[in-house]
PDB file of C-alpha atoms and ligand atoms in Angstrom:
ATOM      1  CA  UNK A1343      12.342  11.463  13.142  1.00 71.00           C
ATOM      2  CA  UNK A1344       8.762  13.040  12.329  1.00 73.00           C
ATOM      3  CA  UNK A1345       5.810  11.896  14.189  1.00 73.00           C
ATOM      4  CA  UNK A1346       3.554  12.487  11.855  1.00 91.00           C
ATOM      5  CA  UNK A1347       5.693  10.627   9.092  1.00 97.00           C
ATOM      6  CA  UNK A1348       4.807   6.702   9.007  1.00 97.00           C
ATOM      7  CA  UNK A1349       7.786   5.207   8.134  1.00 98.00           C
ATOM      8  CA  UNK A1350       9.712   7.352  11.051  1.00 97.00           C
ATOM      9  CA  UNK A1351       6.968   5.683  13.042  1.00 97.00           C
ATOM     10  CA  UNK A1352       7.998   2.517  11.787  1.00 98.00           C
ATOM     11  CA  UNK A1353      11.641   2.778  11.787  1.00 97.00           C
ATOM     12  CA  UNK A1354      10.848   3.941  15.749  1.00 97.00           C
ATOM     13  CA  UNK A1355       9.145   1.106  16.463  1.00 96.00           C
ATOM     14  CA  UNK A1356       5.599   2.561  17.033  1.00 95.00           C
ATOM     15  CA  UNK A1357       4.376   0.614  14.109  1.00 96.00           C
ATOM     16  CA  UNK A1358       4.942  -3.175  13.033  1.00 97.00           C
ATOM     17  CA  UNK A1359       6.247  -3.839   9.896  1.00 98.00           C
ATOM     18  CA  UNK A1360       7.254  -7.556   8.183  1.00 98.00           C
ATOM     19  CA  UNK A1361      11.099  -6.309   8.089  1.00 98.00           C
ATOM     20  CA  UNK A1362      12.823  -8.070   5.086  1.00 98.00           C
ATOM     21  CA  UNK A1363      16.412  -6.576   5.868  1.00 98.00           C
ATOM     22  CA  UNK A1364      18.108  -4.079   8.011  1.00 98.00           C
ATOM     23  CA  UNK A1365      21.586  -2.263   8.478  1.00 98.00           C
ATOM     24  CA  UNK A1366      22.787   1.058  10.504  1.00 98.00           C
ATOM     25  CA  UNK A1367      21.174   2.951   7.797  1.00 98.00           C
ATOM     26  CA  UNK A1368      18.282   1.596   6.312  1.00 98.00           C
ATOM     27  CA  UNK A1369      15.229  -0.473   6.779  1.00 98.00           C
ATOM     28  CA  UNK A1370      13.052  -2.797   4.466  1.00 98.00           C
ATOM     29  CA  UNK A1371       9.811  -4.042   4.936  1.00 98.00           C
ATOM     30  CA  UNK A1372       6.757  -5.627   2.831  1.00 98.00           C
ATOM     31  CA  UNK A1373       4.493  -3.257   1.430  1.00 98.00           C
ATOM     32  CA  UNK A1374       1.226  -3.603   2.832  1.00 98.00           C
ATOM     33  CA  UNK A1375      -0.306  -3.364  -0.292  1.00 96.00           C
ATOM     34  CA  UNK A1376       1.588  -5.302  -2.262  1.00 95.00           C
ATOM     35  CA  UNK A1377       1.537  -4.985  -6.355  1.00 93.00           C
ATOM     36  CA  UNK A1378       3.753  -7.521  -7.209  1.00 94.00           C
ATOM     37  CA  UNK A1379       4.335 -11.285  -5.411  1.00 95.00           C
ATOM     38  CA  UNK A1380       7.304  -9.374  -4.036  1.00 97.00           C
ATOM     39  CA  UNK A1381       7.033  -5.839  -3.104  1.00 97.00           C
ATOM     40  CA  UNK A1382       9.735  -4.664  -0.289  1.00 98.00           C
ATOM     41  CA  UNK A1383      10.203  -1.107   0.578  1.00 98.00           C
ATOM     42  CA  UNK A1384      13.485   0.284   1.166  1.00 98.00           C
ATOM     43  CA  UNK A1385      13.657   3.085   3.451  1.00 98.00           C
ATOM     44  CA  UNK A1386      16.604   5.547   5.159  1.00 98.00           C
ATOM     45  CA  UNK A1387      16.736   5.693   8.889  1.00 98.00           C
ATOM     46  CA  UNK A1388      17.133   9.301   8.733  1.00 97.00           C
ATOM     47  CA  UNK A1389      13.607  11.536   7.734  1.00 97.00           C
ATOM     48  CA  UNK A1390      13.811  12.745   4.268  1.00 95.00           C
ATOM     49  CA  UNK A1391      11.499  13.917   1.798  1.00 93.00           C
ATOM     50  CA  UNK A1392      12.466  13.968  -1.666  1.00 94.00           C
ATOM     51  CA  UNK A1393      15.283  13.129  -4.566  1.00 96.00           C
ATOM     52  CA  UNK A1394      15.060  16.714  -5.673  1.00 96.00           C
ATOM     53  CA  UNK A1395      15.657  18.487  -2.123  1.00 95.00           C
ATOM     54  CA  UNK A1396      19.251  16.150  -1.787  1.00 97.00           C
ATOM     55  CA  UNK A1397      22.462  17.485  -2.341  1.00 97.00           C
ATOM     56  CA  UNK A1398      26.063  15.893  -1.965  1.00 98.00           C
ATOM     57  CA  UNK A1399      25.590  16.035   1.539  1.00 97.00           C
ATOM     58  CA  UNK A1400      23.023  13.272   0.792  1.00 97.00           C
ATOM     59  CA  UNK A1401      25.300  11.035  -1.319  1.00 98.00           C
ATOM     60  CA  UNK A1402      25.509   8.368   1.315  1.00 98.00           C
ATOM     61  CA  UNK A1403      22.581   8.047   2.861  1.00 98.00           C
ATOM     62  CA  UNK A1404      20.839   7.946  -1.232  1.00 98.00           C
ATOM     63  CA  UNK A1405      23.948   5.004  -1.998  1.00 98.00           C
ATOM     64  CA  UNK A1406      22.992   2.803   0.821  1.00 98.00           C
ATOM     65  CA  UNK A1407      19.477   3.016  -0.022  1.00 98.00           C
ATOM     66  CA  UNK A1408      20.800   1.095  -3.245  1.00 98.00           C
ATOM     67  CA  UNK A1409      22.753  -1.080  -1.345  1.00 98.00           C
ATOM     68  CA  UNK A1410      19.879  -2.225   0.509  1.00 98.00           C
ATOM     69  CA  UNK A1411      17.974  -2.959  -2.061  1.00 98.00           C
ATOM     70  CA  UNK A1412      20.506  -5.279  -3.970  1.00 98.00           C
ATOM     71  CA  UNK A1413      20.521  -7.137  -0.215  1.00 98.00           C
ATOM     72  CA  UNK A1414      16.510  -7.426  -0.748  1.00 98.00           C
ATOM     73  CA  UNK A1415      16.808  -8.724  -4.292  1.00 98.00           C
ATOM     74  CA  UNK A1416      19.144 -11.557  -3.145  1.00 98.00           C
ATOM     75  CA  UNK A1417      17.394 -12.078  -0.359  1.00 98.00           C
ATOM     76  CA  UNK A1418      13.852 -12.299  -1.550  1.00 98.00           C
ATOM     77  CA  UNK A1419      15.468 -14.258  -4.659  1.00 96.00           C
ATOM     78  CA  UNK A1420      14.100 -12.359  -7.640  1.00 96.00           C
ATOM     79  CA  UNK A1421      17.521 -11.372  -9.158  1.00 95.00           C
ATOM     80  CA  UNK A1422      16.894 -14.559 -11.785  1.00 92.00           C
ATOM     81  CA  UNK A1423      13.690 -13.765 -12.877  1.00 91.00           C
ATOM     82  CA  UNK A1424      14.755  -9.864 -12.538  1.00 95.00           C
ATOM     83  CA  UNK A1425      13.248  -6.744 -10.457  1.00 97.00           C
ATOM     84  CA  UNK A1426      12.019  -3.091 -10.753  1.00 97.00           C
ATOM     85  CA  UNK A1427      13.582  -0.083  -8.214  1.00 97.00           C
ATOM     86  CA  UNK A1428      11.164   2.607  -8.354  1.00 97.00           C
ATOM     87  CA  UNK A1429      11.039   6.082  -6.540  1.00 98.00           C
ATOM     88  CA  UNK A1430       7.840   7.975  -6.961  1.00 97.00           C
ATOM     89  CA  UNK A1431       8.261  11.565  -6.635  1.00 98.00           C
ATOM     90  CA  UNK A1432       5.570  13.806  -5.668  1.00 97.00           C
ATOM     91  CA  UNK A1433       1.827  13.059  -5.998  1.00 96.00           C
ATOM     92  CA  UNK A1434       1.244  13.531  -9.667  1.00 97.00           C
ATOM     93  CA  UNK A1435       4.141  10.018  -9.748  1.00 97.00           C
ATOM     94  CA  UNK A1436       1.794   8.392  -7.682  1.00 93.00           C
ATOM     95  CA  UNK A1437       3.447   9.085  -4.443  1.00 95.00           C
ATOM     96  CA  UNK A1438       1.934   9.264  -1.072  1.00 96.00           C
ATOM     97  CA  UNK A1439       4.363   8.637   1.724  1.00 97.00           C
ATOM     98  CA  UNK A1440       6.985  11.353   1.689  1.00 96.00           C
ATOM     99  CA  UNK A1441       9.921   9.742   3.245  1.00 97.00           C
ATOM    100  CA  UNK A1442      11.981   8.537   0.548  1.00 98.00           C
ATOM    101  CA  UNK A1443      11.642   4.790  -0.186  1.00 98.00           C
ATOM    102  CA  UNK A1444      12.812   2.460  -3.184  1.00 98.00           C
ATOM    103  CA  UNK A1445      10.110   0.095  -4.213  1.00 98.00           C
ATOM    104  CA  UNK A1446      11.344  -3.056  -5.331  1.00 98.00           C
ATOM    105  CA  UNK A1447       8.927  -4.960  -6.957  1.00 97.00           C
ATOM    106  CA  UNK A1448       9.082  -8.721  -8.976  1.00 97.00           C
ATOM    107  CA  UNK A1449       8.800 -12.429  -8.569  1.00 94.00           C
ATOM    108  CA  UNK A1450       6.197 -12.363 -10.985  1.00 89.00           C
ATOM    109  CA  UNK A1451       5.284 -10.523 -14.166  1.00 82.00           C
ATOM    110  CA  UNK A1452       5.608  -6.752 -13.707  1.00 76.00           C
ATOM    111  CA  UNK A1453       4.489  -4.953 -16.471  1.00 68.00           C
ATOM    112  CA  UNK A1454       6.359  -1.314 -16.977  1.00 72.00           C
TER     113      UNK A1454
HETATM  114  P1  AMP B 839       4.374   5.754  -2.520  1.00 75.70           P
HETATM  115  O1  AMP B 839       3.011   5.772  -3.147  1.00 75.70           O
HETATM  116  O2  AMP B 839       5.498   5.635  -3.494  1.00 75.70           O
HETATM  117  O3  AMP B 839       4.553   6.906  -1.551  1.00 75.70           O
HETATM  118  O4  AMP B 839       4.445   4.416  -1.688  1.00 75.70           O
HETATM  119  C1  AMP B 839       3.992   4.296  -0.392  1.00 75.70           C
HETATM  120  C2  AMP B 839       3.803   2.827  -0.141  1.00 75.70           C
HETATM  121  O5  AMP B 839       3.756   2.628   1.266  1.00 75.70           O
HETATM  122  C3  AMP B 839       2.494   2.248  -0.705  1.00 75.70           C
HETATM  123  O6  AMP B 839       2.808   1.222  -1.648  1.00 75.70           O
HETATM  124  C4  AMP B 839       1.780   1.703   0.520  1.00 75.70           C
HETATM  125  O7  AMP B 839       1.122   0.493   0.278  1.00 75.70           O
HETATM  126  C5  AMP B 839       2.917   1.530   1.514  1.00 75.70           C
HETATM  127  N1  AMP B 839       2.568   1.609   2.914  1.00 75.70           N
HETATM  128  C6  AMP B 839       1.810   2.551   3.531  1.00 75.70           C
HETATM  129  N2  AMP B 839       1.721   2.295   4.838  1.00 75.70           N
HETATM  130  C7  AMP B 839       2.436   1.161   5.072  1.00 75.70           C
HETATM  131  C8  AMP B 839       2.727   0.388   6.226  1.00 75.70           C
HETATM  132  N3  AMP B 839       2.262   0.719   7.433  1.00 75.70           N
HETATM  133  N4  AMP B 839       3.505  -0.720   6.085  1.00 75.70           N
HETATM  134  C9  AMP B 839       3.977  -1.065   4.875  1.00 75.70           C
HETATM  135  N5  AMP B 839       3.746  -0.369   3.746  1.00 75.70           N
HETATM  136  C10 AMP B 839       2.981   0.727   3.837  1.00 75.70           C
HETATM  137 ZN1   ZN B 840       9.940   9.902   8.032  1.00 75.70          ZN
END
């Protein structure tokens, strides 16, 4: 848990989110600002910062992040019309929140 992290804020329960799905060790919740008709966020419990700082001590904690998001894809029914996962990694990717998250994105056109 970091205070100053947003999603440990959410995960804490300082901050609502619009939770989609939720197990031992992750959480998912609607983006805010969504880019797609579906856009869920899938985030470890756990405080962690980046692909590139994990090691096989992190194997599975990173797994069940992808198990959670194949539970949001069923769930939020875009496995027909098909999904993106995305991780963006550091601020020239685009990213801005630095707890790692999956985005999964679709129900609608989503251009690469
Ligand atoms: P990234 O740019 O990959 O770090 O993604 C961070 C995402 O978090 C952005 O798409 C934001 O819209 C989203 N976000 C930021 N704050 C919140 C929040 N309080 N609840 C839900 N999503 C959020
Ligand atoms: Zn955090």
């Amino acid at each position: 848990m970091s205070d100053d992290c947003i999603f440990c804020r959410i995960i804490a329960g300082d901050i609502p989110c619009s939770k989609v799905y939720e197990d031992d060790q992750v959480l998912a919740f609607n983006d805010i600002n969504p880019k797609a008709p579906v856009h869920v966020l899938v985030v470890p419990k756990v405080h962690f910062d980046r692909l590139h700082e994990s090691d096989e001590t992190h194997a599975e904690m990173l797994g069940r992040i992808l198990v959670g998001v194949g539970k949001v894809a069923s769930k939020t029914e875009v496995t027909g019309p098909g999904y993106r996962v995305q991780f963006n990694q550091e601020r020239g990717a685009g990213q801005e929140v630095f707890h790692l998250h999956a985005h999964v994105t679709g129900g609608g056109p989503i251009p690469k």
